[in-house]
Tab-separated table of C-alpha atoms and ligand atoms in Angstrom:
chain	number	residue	atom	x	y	z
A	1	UNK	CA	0.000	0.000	0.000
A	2	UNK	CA	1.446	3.007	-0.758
A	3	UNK	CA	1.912	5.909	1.693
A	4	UNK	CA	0.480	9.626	1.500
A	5	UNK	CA	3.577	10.825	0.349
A	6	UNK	CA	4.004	8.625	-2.152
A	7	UNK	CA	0.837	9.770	-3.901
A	8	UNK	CA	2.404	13.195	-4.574
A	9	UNK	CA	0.916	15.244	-1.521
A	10	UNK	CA	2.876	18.002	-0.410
A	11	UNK	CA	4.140	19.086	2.924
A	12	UNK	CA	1.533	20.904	3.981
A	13	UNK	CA	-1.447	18.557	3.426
A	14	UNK	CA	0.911	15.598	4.604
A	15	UNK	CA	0.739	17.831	8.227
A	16	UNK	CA	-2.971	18.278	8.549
A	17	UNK	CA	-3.192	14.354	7.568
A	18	UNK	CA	-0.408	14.010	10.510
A	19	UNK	CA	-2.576	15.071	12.650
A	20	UNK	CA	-5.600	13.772	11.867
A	21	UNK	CA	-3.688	10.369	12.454
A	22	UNK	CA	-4.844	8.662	9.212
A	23	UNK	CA	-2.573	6.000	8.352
A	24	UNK	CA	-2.513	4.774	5.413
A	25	UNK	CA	-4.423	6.331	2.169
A	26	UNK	CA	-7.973	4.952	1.320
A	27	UNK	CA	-8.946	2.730	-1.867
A	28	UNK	CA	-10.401	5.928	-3.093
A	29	UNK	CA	-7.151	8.444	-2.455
A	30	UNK	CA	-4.782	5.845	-3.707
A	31	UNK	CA	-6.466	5.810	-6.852
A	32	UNK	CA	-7.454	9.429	-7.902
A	33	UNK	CA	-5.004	11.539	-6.169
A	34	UNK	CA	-1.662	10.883	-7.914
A	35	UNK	CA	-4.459	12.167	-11.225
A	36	UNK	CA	-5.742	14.614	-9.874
A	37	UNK	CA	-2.196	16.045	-8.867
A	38	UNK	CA	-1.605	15.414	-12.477
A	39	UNK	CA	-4.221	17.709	-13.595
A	40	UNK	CA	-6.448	15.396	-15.088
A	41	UNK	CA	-10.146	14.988	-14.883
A	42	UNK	CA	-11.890	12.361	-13.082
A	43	UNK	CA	-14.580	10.723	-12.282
A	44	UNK	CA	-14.879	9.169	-9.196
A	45	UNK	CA	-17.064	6.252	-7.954
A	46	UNK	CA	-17.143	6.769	-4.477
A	47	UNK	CA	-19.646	6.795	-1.425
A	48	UNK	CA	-19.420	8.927	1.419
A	49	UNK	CA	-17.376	7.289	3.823
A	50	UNK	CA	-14.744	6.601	0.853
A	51	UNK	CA	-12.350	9.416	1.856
A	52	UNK	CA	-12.916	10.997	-1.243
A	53	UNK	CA	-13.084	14.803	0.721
A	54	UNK	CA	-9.511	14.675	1.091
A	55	UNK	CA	-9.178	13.432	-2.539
A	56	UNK	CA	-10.064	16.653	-4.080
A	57	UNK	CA	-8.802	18.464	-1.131
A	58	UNK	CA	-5.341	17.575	-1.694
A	59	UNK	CA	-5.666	18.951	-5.208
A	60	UNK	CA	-7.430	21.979	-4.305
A	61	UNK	CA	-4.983	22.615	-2.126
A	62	UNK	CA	-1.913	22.288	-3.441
A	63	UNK	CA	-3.316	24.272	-6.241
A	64	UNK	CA	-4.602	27.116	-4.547
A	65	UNK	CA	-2.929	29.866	-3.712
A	66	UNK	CA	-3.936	33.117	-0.748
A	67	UNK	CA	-5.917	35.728	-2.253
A	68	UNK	CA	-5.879	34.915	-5.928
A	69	UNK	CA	-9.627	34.525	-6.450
A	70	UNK	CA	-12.021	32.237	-6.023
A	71	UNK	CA	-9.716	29.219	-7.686
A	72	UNK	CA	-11.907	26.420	-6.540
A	73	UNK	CA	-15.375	25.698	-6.679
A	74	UNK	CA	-17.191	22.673	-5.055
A	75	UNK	CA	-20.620	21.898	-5.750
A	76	UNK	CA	-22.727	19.731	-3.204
A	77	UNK	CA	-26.320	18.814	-2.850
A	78	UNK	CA	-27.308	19.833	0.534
A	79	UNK	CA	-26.310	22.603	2.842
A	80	UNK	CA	-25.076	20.027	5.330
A	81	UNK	CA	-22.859	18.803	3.006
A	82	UNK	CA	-21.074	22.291	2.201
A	83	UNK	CA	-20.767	22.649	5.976
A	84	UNK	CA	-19.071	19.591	6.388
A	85	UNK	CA	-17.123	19.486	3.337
A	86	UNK	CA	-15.816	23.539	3.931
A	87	UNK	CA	-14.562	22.283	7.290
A	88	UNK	CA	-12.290	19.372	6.259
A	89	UNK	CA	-10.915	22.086	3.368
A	90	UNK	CA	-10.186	24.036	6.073
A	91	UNK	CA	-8.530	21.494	8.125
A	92	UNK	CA	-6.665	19.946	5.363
A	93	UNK	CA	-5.413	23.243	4.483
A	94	UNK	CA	-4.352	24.267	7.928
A	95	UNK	CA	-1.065	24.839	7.519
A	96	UNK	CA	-1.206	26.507	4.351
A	97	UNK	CA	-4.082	28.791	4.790
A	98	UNK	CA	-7.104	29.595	2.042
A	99	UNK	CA	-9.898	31.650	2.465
A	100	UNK	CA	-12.928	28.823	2.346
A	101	UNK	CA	-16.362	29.882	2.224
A	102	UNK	CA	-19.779	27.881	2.262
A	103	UNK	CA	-22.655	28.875	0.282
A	104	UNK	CA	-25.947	27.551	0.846
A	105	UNK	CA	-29.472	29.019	0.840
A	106	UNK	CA	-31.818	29.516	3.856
A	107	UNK	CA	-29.660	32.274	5.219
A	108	UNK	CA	-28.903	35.883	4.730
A	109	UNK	CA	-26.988	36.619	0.871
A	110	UNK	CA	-24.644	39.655	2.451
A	111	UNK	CA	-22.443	37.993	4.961
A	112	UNK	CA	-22.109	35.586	1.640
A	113	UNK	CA	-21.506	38.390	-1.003
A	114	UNK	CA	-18.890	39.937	2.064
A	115	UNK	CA	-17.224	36.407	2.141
A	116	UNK	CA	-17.016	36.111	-1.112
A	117	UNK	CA	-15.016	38.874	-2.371
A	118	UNK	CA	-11.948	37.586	-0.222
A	119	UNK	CA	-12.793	33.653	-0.774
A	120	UNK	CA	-10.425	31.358	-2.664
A	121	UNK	CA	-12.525	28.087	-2.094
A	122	UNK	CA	-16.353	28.004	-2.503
A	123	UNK	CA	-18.088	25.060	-1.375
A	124	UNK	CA	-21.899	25.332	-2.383
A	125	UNK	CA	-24.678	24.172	-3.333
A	126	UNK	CA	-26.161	25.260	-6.558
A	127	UNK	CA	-29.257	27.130	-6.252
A	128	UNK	CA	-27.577	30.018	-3.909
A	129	UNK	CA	-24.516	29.950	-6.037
A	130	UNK	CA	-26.380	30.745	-9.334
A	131	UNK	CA	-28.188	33.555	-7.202
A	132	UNK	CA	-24.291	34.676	-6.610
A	133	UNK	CA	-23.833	34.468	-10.347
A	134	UNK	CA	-27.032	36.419	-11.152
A	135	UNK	CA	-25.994	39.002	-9.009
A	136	UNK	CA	-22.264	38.890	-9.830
A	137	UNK	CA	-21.547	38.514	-6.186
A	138	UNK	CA	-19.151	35.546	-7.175
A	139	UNK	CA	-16.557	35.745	-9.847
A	140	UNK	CA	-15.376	32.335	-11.408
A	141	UNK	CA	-12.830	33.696	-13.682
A	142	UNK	CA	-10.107	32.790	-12.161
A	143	UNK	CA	-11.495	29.115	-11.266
A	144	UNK	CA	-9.262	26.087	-12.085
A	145	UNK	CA	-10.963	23.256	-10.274
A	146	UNK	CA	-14.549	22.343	-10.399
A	147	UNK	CA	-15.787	19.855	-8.077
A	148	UNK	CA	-18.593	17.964	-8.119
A	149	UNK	CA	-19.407	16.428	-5.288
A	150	UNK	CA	-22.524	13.698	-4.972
A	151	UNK	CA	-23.474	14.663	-8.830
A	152	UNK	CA	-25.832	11.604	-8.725
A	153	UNK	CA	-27.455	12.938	-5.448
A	154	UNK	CA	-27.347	16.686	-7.150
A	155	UNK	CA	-29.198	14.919	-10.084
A	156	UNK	CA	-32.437	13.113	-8.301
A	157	UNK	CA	-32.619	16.326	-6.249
A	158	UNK	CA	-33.482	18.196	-9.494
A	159	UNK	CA	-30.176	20.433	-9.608
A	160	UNK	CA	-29.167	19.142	-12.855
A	161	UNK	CA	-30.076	22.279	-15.074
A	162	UNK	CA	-28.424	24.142	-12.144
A	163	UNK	CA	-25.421	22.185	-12.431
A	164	UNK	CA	-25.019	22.777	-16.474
A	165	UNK	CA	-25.485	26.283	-16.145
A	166	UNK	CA	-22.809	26.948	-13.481
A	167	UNK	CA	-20.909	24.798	-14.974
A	168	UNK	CA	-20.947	26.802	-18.154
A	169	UNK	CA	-19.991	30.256	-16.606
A	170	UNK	CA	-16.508	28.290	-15.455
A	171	UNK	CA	-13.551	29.090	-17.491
A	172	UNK	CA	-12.849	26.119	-20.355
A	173	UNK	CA	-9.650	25.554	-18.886
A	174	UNK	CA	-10.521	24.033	-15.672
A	175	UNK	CA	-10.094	20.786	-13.890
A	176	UNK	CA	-13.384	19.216	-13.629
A	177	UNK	CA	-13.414	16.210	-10.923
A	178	UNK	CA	-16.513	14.001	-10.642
A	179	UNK	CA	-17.826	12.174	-7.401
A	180	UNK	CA	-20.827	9.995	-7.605
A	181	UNK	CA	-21.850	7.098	-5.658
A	182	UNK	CA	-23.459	5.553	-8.810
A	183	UNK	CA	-22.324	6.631	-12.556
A	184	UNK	CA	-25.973	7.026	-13.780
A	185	UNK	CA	-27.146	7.961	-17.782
A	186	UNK	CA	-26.993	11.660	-16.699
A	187	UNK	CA	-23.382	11.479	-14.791
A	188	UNK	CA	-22.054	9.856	-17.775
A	189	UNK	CA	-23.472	12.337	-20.246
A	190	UNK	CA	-22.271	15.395	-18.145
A	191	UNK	CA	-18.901	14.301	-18.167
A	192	UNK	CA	-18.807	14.124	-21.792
A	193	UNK	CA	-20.306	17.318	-22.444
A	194	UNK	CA	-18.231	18.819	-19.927
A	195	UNK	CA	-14.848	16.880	-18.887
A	196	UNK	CA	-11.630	16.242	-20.729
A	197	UNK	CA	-10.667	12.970	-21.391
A	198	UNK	CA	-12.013	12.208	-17.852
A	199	UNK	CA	-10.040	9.199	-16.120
A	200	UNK	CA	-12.609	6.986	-13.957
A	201	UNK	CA	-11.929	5.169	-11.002
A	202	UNK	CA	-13.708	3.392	-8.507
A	203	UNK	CA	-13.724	1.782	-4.877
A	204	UNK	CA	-16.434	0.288	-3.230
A	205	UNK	CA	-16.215	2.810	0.012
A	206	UNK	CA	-13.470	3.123	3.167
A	207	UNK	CA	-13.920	0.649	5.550
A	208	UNK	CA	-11.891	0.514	8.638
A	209	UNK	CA	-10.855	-2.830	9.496
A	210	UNK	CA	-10.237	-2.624	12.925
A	211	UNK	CA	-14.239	-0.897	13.446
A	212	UNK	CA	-15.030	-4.473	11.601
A	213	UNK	CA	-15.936	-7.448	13.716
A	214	UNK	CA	-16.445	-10.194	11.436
A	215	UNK	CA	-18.230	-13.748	12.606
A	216	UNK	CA	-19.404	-16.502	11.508
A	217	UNK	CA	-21.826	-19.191	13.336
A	218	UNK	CA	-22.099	-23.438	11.976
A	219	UNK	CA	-25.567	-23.976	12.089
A	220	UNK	CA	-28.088	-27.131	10.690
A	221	UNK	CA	-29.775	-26.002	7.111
A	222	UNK	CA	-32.893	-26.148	9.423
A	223	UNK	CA	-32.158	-23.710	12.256
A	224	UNK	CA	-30.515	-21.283	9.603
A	225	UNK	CA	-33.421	-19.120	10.073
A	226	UNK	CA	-34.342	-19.451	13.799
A	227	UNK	CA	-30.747	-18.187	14.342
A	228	UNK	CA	-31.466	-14.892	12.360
A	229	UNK	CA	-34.524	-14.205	14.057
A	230	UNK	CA	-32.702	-14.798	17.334
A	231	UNK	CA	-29.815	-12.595	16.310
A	232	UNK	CA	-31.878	-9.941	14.982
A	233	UNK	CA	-34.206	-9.838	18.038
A	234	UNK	CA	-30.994	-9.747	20.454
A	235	UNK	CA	-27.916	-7.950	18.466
A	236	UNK	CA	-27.644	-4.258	19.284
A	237	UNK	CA	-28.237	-2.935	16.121
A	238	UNK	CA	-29.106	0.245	14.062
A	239	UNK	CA	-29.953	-0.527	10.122
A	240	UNK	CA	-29.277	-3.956	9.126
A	241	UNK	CA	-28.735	-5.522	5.974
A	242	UNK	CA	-29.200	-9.602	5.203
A	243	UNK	CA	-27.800	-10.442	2.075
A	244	UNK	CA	-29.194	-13.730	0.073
A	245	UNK	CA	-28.063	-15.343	-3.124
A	246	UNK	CA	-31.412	-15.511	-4.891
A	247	UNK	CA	-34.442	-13.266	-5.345
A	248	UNK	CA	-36.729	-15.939	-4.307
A	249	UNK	CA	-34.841	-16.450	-1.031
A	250	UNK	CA	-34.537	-12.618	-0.301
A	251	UNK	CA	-38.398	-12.970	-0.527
A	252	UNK	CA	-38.818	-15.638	1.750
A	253	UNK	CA	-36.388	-15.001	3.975
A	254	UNK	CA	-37.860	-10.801	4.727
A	255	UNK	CA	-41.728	-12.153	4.551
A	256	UNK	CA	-40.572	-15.044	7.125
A	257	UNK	CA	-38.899	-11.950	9.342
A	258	UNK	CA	-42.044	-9.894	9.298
A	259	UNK	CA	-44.297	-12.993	10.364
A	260	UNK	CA	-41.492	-12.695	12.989
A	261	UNK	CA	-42.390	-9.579	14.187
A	262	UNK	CA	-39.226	-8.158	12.430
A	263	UNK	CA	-39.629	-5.039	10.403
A	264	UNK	CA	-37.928	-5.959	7.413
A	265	UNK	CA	-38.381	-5.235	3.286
A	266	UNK	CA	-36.585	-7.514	0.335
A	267	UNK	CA	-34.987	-5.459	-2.538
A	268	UNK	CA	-33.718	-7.493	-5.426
A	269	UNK	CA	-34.094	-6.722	-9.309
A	270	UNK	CA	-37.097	-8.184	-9.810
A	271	UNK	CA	-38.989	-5.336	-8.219
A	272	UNK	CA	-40.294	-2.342	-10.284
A	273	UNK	CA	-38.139	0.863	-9.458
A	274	UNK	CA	-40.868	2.619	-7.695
A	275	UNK	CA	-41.015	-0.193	-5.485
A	276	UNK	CA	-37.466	-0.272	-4.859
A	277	UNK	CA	-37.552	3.477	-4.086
A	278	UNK	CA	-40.517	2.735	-1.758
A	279	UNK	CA	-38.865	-0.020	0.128
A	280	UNK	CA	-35.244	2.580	0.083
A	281	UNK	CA	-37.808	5.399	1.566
A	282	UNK	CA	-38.992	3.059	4.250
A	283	UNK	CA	-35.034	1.536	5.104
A	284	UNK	CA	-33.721	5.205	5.190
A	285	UNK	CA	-36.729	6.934	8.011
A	286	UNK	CA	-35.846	3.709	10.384
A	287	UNK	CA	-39.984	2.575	9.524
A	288	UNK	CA	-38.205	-1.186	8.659
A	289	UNK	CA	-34.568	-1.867	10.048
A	290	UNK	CA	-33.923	-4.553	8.133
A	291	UNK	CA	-32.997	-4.845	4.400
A	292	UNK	CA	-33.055	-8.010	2.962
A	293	UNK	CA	-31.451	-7.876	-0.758
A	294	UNK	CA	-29.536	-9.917	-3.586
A	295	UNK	CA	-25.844	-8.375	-3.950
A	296	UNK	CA	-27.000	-6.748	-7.604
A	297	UNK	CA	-29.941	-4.498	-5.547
A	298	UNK	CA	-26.969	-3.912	-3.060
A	299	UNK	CA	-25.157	-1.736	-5.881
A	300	UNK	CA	-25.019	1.576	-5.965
A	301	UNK	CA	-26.714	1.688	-3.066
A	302	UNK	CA	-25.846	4.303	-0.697
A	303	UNK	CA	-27.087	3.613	2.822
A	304	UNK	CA	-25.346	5.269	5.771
A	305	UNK	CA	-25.554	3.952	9.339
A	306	UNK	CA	-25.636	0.312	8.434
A	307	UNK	CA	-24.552	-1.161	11.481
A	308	UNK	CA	-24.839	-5.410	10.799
A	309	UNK	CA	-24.562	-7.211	7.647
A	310	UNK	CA	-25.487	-10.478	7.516
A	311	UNK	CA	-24.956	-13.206	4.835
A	312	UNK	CA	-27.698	-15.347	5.086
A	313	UNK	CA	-26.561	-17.208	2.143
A	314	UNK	CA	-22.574	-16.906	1.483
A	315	UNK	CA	-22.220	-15.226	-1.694
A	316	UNK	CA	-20.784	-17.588	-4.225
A	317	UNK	CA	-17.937	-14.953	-5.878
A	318	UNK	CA	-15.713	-14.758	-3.400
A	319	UNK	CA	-14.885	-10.877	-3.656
A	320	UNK	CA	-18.889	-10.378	-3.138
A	321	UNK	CA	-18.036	-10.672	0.326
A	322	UNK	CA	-15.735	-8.026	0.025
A	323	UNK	CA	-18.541	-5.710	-1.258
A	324	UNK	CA	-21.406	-6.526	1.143
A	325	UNK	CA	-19.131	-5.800	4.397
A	326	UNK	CA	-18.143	-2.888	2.896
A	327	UNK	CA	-21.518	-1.690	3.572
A	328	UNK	CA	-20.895	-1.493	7.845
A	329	UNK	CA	-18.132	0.180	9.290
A	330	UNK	CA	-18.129	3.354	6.959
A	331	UNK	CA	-16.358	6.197	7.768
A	332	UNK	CA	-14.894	5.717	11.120
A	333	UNK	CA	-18.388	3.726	12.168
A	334	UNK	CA	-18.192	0.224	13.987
A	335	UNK	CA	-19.796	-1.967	12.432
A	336	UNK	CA	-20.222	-6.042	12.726
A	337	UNK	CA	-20.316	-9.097	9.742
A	338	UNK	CA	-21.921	-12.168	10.823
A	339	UNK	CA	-22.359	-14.982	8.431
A	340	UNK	CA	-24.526	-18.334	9.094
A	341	UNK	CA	-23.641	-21.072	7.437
A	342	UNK	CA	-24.832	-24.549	7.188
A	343	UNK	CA	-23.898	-26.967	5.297
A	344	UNK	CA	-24.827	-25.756	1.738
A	345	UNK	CA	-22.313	-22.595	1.846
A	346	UNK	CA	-18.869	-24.442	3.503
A	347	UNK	CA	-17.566	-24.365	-0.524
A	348	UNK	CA	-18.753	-20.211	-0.932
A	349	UNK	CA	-17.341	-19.696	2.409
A	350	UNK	CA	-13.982	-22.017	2.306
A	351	UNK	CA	-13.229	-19.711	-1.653
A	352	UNK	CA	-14.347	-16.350	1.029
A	353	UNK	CA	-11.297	-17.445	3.543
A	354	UNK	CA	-8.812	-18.617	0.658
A	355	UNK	CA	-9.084	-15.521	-1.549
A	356	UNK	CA	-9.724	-13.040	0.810
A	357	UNK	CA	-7.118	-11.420	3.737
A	358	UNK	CA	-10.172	-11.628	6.124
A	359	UNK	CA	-10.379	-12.331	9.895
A	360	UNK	CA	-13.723	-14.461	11.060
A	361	UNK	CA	-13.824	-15.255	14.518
A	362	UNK	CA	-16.113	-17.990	15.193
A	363	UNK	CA	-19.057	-17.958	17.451
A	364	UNK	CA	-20.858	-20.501	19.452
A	365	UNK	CA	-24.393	-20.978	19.293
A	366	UNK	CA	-26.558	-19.387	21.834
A	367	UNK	CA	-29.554	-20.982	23.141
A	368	UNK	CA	-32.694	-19.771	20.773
A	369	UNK	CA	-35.864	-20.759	19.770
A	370	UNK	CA	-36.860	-22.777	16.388
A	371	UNK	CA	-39.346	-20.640	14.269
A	372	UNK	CA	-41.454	-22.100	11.253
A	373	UNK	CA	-40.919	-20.700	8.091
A	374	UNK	CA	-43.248	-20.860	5.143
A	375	UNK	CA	-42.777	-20.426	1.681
A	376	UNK	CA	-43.467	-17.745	-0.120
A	377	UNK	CA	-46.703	-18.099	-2.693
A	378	UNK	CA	-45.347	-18.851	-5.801
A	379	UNK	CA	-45.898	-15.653	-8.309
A	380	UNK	CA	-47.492	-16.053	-11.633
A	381	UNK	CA	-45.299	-15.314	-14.150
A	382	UNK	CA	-46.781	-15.023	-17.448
A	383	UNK	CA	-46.312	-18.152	-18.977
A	384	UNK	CA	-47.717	-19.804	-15.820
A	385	UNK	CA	-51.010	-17.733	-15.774
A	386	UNK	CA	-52.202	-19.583	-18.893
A	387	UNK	CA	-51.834	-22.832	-17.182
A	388	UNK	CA	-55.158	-25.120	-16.063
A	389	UNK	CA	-56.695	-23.895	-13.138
A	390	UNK	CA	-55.853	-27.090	-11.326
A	391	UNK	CA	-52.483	-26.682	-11.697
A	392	UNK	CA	-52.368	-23.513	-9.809
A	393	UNK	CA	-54.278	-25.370	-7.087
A	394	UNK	CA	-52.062	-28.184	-6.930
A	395	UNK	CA	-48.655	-24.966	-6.399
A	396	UNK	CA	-50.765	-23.286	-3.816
A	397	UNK	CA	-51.159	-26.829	-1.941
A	398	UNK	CA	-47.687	-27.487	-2.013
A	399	UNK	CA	-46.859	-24.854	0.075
A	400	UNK	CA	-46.234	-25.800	3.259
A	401	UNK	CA	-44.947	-25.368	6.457
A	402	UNK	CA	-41.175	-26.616	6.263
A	403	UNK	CA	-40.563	-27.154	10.162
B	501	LIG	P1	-15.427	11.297	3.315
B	501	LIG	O1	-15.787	10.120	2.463
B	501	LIG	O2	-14.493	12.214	2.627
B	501	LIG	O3	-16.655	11.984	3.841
B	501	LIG	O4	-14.615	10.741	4.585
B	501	LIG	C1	-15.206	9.906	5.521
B	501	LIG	C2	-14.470	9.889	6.848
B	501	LIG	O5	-13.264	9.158	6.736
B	501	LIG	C3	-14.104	11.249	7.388
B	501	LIG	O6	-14.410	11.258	8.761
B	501	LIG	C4	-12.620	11.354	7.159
B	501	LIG	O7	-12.036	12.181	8.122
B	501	LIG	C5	-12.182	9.907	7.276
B	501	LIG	N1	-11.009	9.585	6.468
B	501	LIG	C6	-10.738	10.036	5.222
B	501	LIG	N2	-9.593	9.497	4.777
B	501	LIG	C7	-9.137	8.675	5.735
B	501	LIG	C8	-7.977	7.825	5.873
B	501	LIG	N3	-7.095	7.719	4.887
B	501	LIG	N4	-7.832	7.128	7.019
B	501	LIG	C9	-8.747	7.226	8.006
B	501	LIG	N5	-9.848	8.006	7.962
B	501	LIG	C10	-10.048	8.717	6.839
């Protein structure tokens, strides 16, 4: 792994990382700093949690100098975000001073129009910053990085015409960088209408080992579920995700927890994407605490505050795992991986341990209760509606109580 140094960050930066006792460099700033210290554009696939603040912050930095104009611009979705992302600019940039200024609406315009005048980083969101522009209160010509910062999020929240028309009152010459959780139709056609030769990387998100306990518990095929339910009902936990290899078990499995009395909703591919964005609506308020999904709904995904993953089912590529406990332990969080296995997933799990550097303590059993499960109803897909009556009968008999 290669150190911050290494990566091309200068002296300054290197002391405000010093002291913020980061270690070693995450997936996200091995990979786009040493380009963005190039120059280049990028575009980013990155959570929050990745580390991807400092990633543009190093480059900002470095490139900025005291009371040259406003020389970087960083647009964000939310005013919480250009709070929180102004403050890490200024503590990256500690020892090497920058005026940084946040610029959000829902507060007075002349403290902002005072602050800008002496400002050479603006962290804002877009609507108040094209009020700036209308009113000439903010001057990009001097700009040579543009930052955008959650475009996707920017995007759903209806900033994207926003976003286009700040973008074209920046100077030609610029560095754009792009940082998106997901690279969506509209990400990918901003960054052609508006990048140069953008480079794209991506990471998963930063995950700190040591805030990662990982488990694992040998139970009969049988009692796989009971075990859940017990676990669920008795781990400390915040949001939850259970991952499962199929759709058809994700279905079972969260209809099984709600006859449970667990509040928990499948996602997998097979929904419509108004359900999914239901079911995402209902995860993020806290109204169900427990996501049940197939890795492919997982993607692009981003959930914050996930506190347990569970793999109900091992996954069977190996560096799955990798990517489902990536969703816990974000961003400094603890978070905890517990796998049940029985005897179907000892091949997915034994390919986990070989091809992964992974630590999985293993658990006893606690006492808990057995809990029936029943099948799901079989859905009617097409083909199957035009089958006899009788046939349908016969499926719906079949269902049955398993234990
Ligand atoms: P971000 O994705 O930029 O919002 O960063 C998420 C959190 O990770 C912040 O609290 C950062 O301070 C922290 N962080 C960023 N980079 C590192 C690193 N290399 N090592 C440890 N923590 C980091």
């Amino acid at each position: 792994m290669e150190s911050f140094k290494d990566l091309g960050i200068s002296e300054p930066v290197l002391k405000s990382i010093n002291d913020e006792k980061f270690e070693n460099p995450s997936e996200i700033q091995e990979k786009s700093i040493p380009l963005i210290l190039a120059g280049r554009d990028v575009i980013a696939g990155s959570a929050t949690g990745s580390g991807k603040t400092l990633a543009f912050a190093s480059g900002i930095i470095q490139g900025s100098e005291r009371g040259k104009g406003i020389q970087a611009l960083v647009l964000v979705p939310t005013r919480e975000l250009a709070e929180q992302v102004a403050k890490a600019l200024a503590k990256f940039s500690k020892y090497k001073p920058l005026g940084i200024i946040a610029i959000y609406g829902g507060v007075g315009i002349n403290p902002q129009i005072l602050g800008l005048r002496t400002a050479d980083v603006v962290v804002g969101t877009p609507g108040r910053i094209l009020d700036h522009i209308a009113r000439n209160s903010i001057r990009l010509g001097k700009l040579k990085t543009l930052v955008l910062d959650e475009a996707d999020r920017m995007f759903d929240m209806g900033f994207k015409d926003d976003v286009e028309r700040i973008i074209r009152k920046c100077p030609a010459e610029r560095q754009t960088l792009l940082f998106s959780a997901t690279i969506s139709k509209d990400v990918v056609r901003l960054a052609q209408r508006h990048m140069k030769k953008p480079l794209q990387v991506s990471v998963d998100s930063y995950v700190d080992p040591k805030k990662l306990v990982q488990t694992y518990y040998e139970v009969g095929d049988e009692m796989k579920f009971s075990l859940l339910v017990h676990l669920l009902k008795h781990e400390n936990s915040d949001l939850v995700m259970v991952f499962c290899n199929t759709k058809r078990n994700t279905d079972k499995v969260a209809k099984n927890l709600r006859f449970s009395g667990i509040a928990a909703q499948a996602i997998h591919g097979g929904l419509p994407q108004g359900k999914r964005n239901n079911v995402m609506d209902r995860f993020h308020s806290g109204k169900s605490c427990v996501l049940v999904c197939t890795d492919v709904a997982a993607r692009g995904l981003d959930i914050e505050g996930v506190s347990h993953v569970y793999n109900y089912d091992i996954p069977r590529e190996s560096k799955q795992y990798i990517h489902r406990i990536g969703r816990t332990a974000r961003a400094g969080a603890e978070g905890k991986a517990i796998n049940i296995l029985s005897r179907n997933d000892y091949d997915n799990f034994s390919a986990v341990l070989k091809e992964n550097d992974v630590d999985i303590r293993e658990e006893t059993l606690p006492a808990f209760e057995r809990v029936a499960i029943r099948l799901p109803e079989r859905r009617m897909s097409k083909p199957e509606v035009n089958k006899p009556a009788v046939r349908r009968g016969q499926q719906r008999n079949r269902r049955r109580r398993l234990y």
